[in-house]
C-alpha positions in Angstrom: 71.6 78.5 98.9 72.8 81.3 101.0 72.0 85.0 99.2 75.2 86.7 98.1 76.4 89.9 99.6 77.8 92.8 98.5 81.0 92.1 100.1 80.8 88.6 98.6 80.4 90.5 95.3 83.2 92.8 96.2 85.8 90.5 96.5 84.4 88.0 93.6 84.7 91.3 90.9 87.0 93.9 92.5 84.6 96.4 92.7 83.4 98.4 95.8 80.5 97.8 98.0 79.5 101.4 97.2 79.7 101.1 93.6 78.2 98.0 93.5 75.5 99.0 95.4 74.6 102.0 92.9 75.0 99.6 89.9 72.8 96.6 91.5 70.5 98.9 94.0 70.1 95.5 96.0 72.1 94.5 99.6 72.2 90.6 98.6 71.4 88.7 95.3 70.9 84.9 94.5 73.2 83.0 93.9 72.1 82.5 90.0 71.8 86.6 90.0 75.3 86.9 90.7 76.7 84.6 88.5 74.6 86.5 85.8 76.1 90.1 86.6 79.9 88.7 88.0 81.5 88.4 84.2 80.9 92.4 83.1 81.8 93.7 86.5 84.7 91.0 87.1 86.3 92.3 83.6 86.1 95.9 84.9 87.4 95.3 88.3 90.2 93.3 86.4 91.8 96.6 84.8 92.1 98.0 88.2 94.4 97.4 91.4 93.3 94.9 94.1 92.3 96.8 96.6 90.2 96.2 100.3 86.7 96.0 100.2 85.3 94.5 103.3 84.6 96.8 106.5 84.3 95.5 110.0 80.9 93.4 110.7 81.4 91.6 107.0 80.6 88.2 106.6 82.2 86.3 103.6 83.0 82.9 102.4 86.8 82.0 103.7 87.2 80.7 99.8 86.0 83.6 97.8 88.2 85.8 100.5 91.6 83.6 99.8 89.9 83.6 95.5 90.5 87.7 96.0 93.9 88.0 98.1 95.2 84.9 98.0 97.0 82.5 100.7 96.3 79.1 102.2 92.8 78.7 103.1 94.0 76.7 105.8 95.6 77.7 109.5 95.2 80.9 112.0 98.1 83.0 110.6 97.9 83.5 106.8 100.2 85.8 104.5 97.9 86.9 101.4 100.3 86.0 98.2 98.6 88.8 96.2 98.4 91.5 99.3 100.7 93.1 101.3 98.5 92.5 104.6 98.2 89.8 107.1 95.0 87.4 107.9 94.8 86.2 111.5 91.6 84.0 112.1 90.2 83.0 115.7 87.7 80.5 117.1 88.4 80.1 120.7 85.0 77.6 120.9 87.0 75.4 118.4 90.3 76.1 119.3 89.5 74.9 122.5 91.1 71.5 122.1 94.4 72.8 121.6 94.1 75.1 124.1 94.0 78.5 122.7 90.5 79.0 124.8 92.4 79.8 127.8 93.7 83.0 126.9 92.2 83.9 122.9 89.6 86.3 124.2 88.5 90.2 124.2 90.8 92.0 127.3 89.2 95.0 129.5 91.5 97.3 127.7 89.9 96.6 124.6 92.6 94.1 122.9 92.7 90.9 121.8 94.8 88.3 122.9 95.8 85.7 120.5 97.0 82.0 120.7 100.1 81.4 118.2 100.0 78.1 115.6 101.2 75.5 116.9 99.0 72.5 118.2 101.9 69.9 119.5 105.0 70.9 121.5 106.1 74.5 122.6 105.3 77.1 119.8 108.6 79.0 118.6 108.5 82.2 116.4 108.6 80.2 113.1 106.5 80.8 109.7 103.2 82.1 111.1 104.1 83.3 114.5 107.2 84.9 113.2 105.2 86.6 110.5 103.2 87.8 113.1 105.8 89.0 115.3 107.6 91.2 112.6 104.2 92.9 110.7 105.2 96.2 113.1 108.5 96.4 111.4 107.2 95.3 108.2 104.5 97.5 108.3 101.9 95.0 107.6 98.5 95.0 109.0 97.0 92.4 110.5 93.5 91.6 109.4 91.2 90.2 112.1 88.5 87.5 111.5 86.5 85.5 113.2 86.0 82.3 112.3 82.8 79.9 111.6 82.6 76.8 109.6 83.0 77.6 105.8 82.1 81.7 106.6 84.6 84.3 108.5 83.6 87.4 109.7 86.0 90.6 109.2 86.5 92.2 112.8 88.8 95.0 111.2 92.5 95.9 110.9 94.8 95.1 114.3 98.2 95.7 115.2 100.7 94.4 117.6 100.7 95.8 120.8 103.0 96.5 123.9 104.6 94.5 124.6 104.0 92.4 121.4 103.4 89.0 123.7 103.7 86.9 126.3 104.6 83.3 127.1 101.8 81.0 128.9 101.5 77.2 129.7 99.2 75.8 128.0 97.9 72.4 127.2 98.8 70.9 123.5 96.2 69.0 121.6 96.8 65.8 123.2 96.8 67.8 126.6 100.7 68.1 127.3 101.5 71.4 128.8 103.5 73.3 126.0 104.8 77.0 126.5 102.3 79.0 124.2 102.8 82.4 122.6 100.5 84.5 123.3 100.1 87.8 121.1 98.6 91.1 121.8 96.5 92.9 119.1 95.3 96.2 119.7 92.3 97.6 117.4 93.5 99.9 114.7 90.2 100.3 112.7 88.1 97.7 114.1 84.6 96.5 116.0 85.9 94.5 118.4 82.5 93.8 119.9 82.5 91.2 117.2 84.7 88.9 119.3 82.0 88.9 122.4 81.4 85.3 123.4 78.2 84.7 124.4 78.6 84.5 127.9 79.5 87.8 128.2 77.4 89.0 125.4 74.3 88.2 127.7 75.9 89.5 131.0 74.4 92.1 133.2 76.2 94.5 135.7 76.0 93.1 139.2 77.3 94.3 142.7 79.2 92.4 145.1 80.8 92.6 148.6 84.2 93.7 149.0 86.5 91.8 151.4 89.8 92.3 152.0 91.8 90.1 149.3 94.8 88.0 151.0 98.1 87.9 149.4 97.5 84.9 147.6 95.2 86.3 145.3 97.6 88.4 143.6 99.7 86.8 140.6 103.3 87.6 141.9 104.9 86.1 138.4 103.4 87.8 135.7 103.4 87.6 131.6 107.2 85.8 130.7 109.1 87.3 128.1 111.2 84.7 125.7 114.1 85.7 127.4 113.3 86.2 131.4 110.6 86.4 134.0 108.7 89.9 135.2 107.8 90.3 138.8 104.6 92.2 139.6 104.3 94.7 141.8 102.0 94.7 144.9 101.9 97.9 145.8 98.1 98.0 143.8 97.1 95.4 145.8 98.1 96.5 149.2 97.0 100.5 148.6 93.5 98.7 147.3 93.2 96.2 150.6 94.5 98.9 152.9 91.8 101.6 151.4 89.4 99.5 151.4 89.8 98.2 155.4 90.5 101.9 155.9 87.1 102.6 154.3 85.1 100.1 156.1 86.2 101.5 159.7 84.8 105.2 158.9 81.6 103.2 158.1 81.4 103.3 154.5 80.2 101.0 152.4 82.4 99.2 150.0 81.7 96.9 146.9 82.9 95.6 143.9 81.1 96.0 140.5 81.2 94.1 137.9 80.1 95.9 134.3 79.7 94.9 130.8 80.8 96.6 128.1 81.7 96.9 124.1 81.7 93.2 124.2 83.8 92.4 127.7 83.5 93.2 131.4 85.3 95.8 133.0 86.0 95.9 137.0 87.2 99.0 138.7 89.2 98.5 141.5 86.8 99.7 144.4 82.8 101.3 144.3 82.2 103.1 147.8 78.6 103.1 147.2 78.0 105.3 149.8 80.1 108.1 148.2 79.1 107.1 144.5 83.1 107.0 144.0 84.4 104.5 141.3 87.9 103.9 142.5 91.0 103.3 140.1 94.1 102.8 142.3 97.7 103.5 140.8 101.2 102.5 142.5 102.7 105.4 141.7 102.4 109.3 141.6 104.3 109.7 138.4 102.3 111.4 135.8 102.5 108.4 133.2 100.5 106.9 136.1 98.2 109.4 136.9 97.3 110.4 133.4 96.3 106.6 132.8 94.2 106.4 136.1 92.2 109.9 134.7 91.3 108.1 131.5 90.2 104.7 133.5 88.8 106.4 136.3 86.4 108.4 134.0 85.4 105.6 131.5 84.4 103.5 134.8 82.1 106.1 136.1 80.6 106.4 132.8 80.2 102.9 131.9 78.7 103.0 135.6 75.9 105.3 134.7 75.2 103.6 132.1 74.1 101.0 134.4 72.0 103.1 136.5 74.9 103.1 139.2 75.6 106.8 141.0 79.1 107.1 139.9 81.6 109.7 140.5 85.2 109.1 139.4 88.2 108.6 142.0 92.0 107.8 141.3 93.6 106.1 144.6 97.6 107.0 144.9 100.0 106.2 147.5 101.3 109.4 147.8 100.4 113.3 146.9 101.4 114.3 143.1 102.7 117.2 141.8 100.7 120.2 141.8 100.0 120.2 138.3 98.5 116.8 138.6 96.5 117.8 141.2 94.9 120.2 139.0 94.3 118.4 136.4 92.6 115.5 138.5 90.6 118.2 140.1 89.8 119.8 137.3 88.1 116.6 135.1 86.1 116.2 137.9 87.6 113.9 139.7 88.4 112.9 143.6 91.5 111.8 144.8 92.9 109.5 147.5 96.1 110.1 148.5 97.5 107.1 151.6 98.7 109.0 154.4 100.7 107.3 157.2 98.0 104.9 158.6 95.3 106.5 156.6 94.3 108.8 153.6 93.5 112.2 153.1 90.6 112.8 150.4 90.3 115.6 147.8 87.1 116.1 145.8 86.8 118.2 142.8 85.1 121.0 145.2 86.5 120.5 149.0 88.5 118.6 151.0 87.1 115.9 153.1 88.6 114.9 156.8 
């Protein structure tokens, strides 16, 4: 039989991982050596509060979790009868034939989005998906695993994010497209590198030719609220495609990378290789904007490095900022491309460039 953990342990007795470990001095035990120690230690972990014991990265039995916090040991959205928390469980590789493996995956910006229950018809925000919906305002949190056959891993705790979901067609079990709900989490105290498939587990970072995108590559309808339809803008696309062409003609060279990371792949907008600039484009000069393009422009150049790539940070805008946020581009190191009638001006951290 499979050795015991300390988690295992944990949840069987009520008792800590540390404490246990201190007590036991071992990291697993048989199974017949934890039925031998499990009475004395249950009986002291009975006098005390239930309390969480597993940490991101442990691997338990889906019984002996449901044994400690209770709810049904069956289904993707469970409320734990003896805990005020709530236990979401994924397998996309399963899940698969009911759809959720379209869209139940680990996002660039390091969430997670989730397929709702439901396997037949459109899913509605009843039972689980409504419980899901209202842990914000309930102040639940939402306890992550991923799922195996008899065992589930604890990814760590998740909340919902912003907005909470969106509504996607997907096919039903018996291949009917249905409208899905599809939920973002966002880590609160998590690994999320835990929900790497293997695909991208095993990727490497490649480089790849940039050509200039035609309008029917960009998603003009995106994410659909219950209640009505969101247009996306493309002003992105076009600053990107008219940079990029604008790039080409002064002889640069212009690619696309493609880098793994923490368990997905990132993919910044542009990489003039013959600059080393790693190019985050924004449609707007409005500091919400801009701050959020310092903080992506800078992980992508880092993540960069970390692939051997020359990288040197760049936010793309289609207009000049304010003062202030010139500064503070300038003074985290970072260039900035500003569209200018037919063509951009370019400021680096130490000079302006023609």
């Amino acid at each position: 039989m499979p050795p015991v953990s300390l988690a295992q342990l944990a949840l069987r007795t009520n008792l800590g991982k540390h404490e246990l470990w201190e007590r036991l001095h071992v990291r697993d035990l048989t199974e017949s050596e934890a039925e031998a120690v499990a009475p004395e230690l249950r009986r002291e972990g009975a006098t005390r509060p239930i309390h969480w014991h597993l940490v991101p990265g442990d691997r338990v039995l889906r019984r002996e979790l449901h044994d400690a916090y209770g709810g049904s040991i069956q289904g993707g959205i469970i409320a734990s009868s003896r805990f005020p928390d709530l236990f979401v469980f994924t397998d996309p590789e399963r899940g698969a034939r009911h759809g959720y493996d379209l869209y139940e995956r680990l996002m660039p910006d390091g969430s997670y989005t989730y397929t709702g229950a439901g396997q037949e018809g459109d899913q509605t925000f009843l039972r689980g998906n409504k419980a899901l919906l209202e842990s914000a305002q309930r102040g639940q949190k939402i306890r992550l695993f991923r799922q195996e056959p008899r065992y589930v891993t604890y990814v760590g705790e998740f909340a919902t994010g912003t907005p909470a979901y969106e509504l996607r067609q997907i096919p039903d079990r018996n291949g009917n497209m249905r409208t899905g709900i599809i939920f973002k989490l966002i880590p609160v105290s998590a690994d999320p590198t835990l929900l790497a498939t293997a695909d991208v587990s095993s990727a490497v970072a490649t480089e790849s030719a940039w050509t200039a995108p035609s309008s029917t590559d960009v998603v003009a309808t995106g994410a659909r609220e219950l209640a009505a339809g969101r247009r996306i803008s493309r002003r992105e696309f076009e600053l990107q495609r008219s940079f990029g062409e604008w790039l080409t003609r002064q002889g640069e060279r212009v690619s696309v990378l493609s880098l793994p990371v923490d368990g997905t792949i990132i993919t910044p907008d542009l990489y003039v290789s013959s600059r080393s600039w790693i190019v985050e484009a924004k449609r707007s000069v409005a500091r919400e904007h801009v701050r959020t393009a310092i903080g992506q422009s800078l992980d992508y150049a880092h993540v960069a490095r970390m692939h051997g790539y020359k990288a040197k940070p760049m936010i793309l805008l289609p207009g000049a900022p304010t003062g202030s946020l010139t500064d503070l581009v300038r003074t985290n190191g970072i260039a900035l491309a500003m569209q200018a009638g037919a063509g951009f001006s370019v400021l680096t951290p130490d000079a302006p460039l023609a």
